[in-house]
Each structure stands twice: as C-alpha cells, then as structure tokens.
PDB file of C-alpha atoms in Angstrom:
ATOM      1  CA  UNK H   1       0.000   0.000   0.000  1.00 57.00           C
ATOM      2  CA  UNK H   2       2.878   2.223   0.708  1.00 80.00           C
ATOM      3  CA  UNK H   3       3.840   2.337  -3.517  1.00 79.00           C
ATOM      4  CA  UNK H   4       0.664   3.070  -4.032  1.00 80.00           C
ATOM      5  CA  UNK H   5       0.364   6.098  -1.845  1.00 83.00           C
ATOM      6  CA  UNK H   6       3.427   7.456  -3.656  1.00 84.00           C
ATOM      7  CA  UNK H   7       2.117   6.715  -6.503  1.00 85.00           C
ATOM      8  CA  UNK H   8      -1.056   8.867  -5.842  1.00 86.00           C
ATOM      9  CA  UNK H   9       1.173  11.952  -4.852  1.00 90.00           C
ATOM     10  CA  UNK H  10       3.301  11.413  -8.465  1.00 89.00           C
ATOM     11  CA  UNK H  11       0.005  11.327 -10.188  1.00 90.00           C
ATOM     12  CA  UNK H  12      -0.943  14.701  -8.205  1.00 93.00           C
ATOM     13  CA  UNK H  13       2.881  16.126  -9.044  1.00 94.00           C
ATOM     14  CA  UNK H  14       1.978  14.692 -12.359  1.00 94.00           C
ATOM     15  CA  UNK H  15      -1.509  16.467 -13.003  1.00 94.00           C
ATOM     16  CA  UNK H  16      -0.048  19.930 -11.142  1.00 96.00           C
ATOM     17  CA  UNK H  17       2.413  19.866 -13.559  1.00 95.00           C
ATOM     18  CA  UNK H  18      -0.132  19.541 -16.504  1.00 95.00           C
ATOM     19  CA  UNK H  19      -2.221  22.111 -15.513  1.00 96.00           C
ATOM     20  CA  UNK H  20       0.234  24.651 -15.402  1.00 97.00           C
ATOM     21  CA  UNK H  21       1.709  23.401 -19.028  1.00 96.00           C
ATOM     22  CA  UNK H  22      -2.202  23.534 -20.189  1.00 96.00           C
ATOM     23  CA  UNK H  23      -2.042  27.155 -18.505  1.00 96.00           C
ATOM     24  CA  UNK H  24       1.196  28.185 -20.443  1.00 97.00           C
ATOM     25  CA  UNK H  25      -0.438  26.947 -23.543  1.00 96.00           C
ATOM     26  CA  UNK H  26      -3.430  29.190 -23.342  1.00 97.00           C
ATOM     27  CA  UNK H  27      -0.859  32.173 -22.444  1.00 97.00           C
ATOM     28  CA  UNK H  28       1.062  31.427 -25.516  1.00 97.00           C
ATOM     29  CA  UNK H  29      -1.961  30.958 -27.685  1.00 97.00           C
ATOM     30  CA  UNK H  30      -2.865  34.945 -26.346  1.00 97.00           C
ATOM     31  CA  UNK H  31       0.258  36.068 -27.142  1.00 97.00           C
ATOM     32  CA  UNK H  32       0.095  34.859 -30.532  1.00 97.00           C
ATOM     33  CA  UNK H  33      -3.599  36.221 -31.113  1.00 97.00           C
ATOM     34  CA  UNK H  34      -2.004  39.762 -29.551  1.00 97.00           C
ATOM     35  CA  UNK H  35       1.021  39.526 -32.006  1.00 97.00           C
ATOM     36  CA  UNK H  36      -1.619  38.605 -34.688  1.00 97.00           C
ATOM     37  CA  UNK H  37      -3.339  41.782 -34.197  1.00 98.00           C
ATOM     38  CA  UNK H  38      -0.364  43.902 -33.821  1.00 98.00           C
ATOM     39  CA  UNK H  39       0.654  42.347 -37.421  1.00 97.00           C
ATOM     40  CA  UNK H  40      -2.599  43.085 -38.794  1.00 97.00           C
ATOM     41  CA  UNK H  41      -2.918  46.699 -37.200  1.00 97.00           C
ATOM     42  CA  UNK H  42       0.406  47.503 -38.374  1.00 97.00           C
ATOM     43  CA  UNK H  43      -0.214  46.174 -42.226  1.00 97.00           C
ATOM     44  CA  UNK H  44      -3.588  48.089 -41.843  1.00 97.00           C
ATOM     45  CA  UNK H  45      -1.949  51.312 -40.751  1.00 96.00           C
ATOM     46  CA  UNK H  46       0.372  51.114 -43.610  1.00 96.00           C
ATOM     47  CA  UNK H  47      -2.521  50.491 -46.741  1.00 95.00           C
ATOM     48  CA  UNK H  48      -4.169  53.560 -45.195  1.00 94.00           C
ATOM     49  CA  UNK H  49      -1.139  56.027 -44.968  1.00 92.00           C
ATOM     50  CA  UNK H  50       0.010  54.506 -48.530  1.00 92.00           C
ATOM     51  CA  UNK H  51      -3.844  55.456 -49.602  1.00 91.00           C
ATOM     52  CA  UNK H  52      -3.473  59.175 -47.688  1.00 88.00           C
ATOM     53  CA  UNK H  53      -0.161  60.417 -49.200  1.00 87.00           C
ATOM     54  CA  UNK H  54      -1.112  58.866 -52.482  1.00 85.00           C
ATOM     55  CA  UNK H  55      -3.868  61.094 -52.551  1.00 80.00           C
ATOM     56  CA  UNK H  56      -2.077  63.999 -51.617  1.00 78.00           C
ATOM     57  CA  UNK H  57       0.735  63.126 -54.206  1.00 77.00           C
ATOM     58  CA  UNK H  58      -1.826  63.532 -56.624  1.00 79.00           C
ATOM     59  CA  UNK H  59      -2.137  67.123 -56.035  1.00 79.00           C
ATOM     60  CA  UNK H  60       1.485  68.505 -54.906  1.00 77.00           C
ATOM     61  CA  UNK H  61       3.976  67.700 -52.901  1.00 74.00           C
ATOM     62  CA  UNK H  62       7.535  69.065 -52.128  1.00 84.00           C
ATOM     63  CA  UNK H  63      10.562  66.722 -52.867  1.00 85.00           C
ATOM     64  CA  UNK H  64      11.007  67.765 -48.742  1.00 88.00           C
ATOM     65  CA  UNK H  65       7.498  65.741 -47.935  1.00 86.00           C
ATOM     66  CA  UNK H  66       8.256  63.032 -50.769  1.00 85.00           C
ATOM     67  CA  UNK H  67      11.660  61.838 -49.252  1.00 91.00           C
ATOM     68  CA  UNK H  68       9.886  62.148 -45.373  1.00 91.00           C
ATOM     69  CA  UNK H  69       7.103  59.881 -47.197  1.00 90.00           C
ATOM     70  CA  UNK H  70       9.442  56.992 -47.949  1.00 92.00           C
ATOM     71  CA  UNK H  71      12.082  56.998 -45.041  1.00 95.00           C
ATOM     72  CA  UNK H  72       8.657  56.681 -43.078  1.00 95.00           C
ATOM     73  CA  UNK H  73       7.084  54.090 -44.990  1.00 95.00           C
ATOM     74  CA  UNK H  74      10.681  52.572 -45.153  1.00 96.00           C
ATOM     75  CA  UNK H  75      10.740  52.378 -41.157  1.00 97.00           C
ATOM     76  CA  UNK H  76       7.483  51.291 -41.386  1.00 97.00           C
ATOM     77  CA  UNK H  77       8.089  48.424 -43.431  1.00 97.00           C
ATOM     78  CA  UNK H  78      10.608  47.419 -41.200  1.00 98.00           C
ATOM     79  CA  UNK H  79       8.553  47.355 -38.224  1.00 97.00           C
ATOM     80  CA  UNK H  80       6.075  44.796 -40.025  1.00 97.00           C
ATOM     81  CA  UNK H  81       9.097  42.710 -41.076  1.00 97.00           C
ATOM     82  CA  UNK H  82      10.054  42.805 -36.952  1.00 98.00           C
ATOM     83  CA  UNK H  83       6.016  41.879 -36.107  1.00 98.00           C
ATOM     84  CA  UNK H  84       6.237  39.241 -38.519  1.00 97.00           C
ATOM     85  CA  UNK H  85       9.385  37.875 -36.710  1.00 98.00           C
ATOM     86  CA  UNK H  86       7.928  37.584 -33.325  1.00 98.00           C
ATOM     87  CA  UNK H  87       4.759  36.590 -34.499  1.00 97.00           C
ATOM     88  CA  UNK H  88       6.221  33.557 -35.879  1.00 97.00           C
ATOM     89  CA  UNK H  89       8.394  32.981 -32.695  1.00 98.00           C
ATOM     90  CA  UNK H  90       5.092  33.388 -30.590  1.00 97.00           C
ATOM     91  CA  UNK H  91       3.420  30.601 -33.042  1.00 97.00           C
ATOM     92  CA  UNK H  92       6.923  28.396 -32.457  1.00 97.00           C
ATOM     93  CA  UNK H  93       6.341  28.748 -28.511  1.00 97.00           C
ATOM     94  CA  UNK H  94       2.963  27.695 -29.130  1.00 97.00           C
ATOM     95  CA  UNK H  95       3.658  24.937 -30.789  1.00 96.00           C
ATOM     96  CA  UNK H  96       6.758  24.140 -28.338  1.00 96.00           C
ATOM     97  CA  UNK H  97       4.142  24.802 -24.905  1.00 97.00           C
ATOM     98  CA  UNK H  98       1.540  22.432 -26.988  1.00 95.00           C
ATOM     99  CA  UNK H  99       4.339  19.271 -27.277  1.00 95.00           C
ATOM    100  CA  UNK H 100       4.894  20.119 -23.724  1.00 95.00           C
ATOM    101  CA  UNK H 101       1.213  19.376 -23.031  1.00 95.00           C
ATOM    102  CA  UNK H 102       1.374  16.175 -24.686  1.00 94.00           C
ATOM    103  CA  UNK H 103       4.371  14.836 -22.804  1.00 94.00           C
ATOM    104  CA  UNK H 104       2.638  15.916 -19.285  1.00 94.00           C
ATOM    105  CA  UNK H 105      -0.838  14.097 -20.834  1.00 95.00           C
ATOM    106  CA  UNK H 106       0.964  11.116 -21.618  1.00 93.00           C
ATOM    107  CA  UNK H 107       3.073  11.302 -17.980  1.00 91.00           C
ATOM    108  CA  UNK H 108      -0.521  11.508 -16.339  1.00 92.00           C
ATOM    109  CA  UNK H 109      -1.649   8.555 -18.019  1.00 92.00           C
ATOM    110  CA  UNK H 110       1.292   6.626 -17.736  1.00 89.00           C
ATOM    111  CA  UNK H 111       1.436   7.189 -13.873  1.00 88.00           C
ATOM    112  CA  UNK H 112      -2.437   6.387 -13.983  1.00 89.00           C
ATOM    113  CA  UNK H 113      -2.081   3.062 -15.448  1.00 87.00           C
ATOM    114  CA  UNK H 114       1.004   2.591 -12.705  1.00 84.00           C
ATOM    115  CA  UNK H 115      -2.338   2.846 -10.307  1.00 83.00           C
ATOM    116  CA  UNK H 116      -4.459   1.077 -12.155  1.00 81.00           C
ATOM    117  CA  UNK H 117      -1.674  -1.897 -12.000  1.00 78.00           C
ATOM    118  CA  UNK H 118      -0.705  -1.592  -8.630  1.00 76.00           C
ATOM    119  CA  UNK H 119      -3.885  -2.033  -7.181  1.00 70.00           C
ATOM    120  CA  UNK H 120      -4.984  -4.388 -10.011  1.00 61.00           C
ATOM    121  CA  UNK H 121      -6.819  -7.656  -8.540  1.00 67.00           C
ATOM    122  CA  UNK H 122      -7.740 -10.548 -11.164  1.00 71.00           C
ATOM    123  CA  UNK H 123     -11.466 -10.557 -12.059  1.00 72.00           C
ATOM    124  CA  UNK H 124     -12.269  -7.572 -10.383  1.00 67.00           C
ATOM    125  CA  UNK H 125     -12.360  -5.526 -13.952  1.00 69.00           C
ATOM    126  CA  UNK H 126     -12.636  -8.100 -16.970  1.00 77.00           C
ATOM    127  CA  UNK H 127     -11.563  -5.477 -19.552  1.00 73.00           C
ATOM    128  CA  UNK H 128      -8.574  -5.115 -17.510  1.00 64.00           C
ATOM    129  CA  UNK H 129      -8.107  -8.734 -16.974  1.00 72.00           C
ATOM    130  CA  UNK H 130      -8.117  -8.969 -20.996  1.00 75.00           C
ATOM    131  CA  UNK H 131      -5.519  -6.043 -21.374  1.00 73.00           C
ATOM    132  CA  UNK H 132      -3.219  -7.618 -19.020  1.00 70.00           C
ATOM    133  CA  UNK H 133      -3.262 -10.982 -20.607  1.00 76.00           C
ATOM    134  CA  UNK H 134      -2.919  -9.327 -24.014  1.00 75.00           C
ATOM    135  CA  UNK H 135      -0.052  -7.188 -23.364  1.00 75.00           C
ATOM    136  CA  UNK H 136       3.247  -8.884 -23.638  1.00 76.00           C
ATOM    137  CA  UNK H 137       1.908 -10.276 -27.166  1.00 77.00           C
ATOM    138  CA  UNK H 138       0.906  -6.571 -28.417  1.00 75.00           C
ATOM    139  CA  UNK H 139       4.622  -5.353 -26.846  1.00 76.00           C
ATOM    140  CA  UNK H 140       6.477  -8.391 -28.367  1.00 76.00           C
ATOM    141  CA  UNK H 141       4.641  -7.201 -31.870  1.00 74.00           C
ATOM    142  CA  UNK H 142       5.602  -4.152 -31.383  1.00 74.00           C
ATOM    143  CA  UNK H 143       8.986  -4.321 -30.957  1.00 74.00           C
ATOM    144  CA  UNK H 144       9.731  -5.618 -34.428  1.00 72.00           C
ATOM    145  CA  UNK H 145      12.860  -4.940 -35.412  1.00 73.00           C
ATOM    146  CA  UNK H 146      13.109  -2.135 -37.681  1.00 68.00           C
ATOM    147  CA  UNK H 147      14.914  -4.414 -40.882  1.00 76.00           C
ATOM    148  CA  UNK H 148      12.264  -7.038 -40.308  1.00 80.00           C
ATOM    149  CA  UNK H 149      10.040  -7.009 -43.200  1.00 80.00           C
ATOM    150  CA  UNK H 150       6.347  -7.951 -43.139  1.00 81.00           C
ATOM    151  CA  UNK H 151       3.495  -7.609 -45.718  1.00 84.00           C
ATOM    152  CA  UNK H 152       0.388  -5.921 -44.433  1.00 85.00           C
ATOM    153  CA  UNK H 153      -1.249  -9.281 -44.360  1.00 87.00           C
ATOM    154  CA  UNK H 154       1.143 -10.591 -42.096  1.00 84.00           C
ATOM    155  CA  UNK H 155       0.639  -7.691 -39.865  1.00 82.00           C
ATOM    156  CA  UNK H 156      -2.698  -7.515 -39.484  1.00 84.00           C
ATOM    157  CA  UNK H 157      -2.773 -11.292 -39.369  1.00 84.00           C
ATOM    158  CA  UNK H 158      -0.053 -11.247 -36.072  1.00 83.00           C
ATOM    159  CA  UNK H 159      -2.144  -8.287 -35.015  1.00 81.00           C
ATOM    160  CA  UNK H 160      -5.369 -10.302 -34.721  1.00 84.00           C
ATOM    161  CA  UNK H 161      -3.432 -13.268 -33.323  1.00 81.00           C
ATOM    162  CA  UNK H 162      -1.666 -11.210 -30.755  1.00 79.00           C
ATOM    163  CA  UNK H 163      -5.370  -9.383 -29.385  1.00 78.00           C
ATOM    164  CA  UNK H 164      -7.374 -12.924 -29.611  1.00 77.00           C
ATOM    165  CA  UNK H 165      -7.799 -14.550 -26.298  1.00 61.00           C
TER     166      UNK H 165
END
C-alpha cells in the first residue's frame, strides 16, 4: 500500500504539472492572437497612410514631404518585417508549450495506469483482466525490429493473433 500512496502523490505532481503546461499553452496561444493583431494593425496602418499620401501626391507635394514619405514608410516596413518575426516565434512557442502538453498528458496517463496496475486484482475488472493478458503479445509485436520485413497481411494477421484470447 505504501507504492501506491506514492504513486497517488506522483500522479498529483503529475496532473499539477499539466495544468500549469495547459495554462502556459493558453498564455502562448494569447500572445500569438495579440502579435496577430499587432501584425494586422500595423499592415492596416500602412494600406491607409500609402492610400493618404497617395492622394495627396496627386495634387502637390515638395521633394522635402516626398523623401519624409518613404524613409517613413521605409521604417514602417521594417517594423512589419520585426512583427512578422515575433509573431512567428510566438506561433513556435505555441507549438513548443503544446508538445509540452502532450508529454505531461501522456506522464498523467502513464502514472495512472502505474495505479491502475498496482492495485490491479484478477477478475475484479474483466476489460482489464483482458488487457493484461494481451499485453506482452501486443509489446512483443511491437517491438519488431526495424529491418524485419512484413506484408500488411502478415501484420494484421499477427495483429489479430496477438489481441485474440
């Protein structure tokens, strides 16, 4: 009983440790959105000064006003080049946070099943009882080694041997 009390408190480590990689997930998915929008405001704000000064280019300008025009729009441009850099690091941290998630998911479950098995009694769960006798058949199949060759036949046909009971 004493493994399966500390097995409890790893699955509670376990599940703490989730939750705050399912929390950093949803903070990275907000920073992304709020980069997103800065993108979009900035590519925004440029079409509509572009659509300004072109208007006002139609009528006059100075050579004084022309050259501010571009060395603006040229700093401009380079700020949506920079948004478009750190939106696509925010969508890389996403992405990083969201394979994080998956290892703490599987941990969970892997430290669940530890449970399950340590305080696993014959008969008591027949589903159970079939899983355990199944397993070292599905693990032996699955640890083919990787030049063994097989036709899909085969390996459905050691598949349904290995799961029959």
């Amino acid at each position: 009983m004493k493994r399966l009390a500390l097995l409890r408190t790893l699955l509670e480590r376990e599940q703490k440790r989730r939750d705050e990689q399912m929390a950093a997930v949803r903070a990275a998915v907000a920073n992304a959105e709020t980069q997103q929008q800065q993108a979009e405001g900035l590519a925004t704000y440029r079409t509509d000064y572009c659509r300004k000064w072109s208007a006002q280019f139609q009528q006059a300008a100075t050579i004084e006003i022309l050259r501010s025009y571009q060395g603006f729009l040229s700093r401009l441009d380079q700020a949506i080049t920079q948004q478009q850099s750190v939106l696509e690091h925010a969508h890389r941290m996403v992405e990083a946070h969201r394979q994080r998630l998956v290892q703490r998911e599987i941990r969970v479950a892997t430290v669940e099943r530890l449970i399950q098995l340590d305080a696993y009694t014959p008969s008591a769960d027949p589903e159970l009882d079939a899983a355990v006798k199944m397993s070292p058949k599905l693990t032996a199949l699955l640890q083919q080694d990787m030049h063994e060759r097989a036709t899909m036949a085969e390996s459905r046909h050691q598949l349904t041997k290995a799961i029959s009971l």
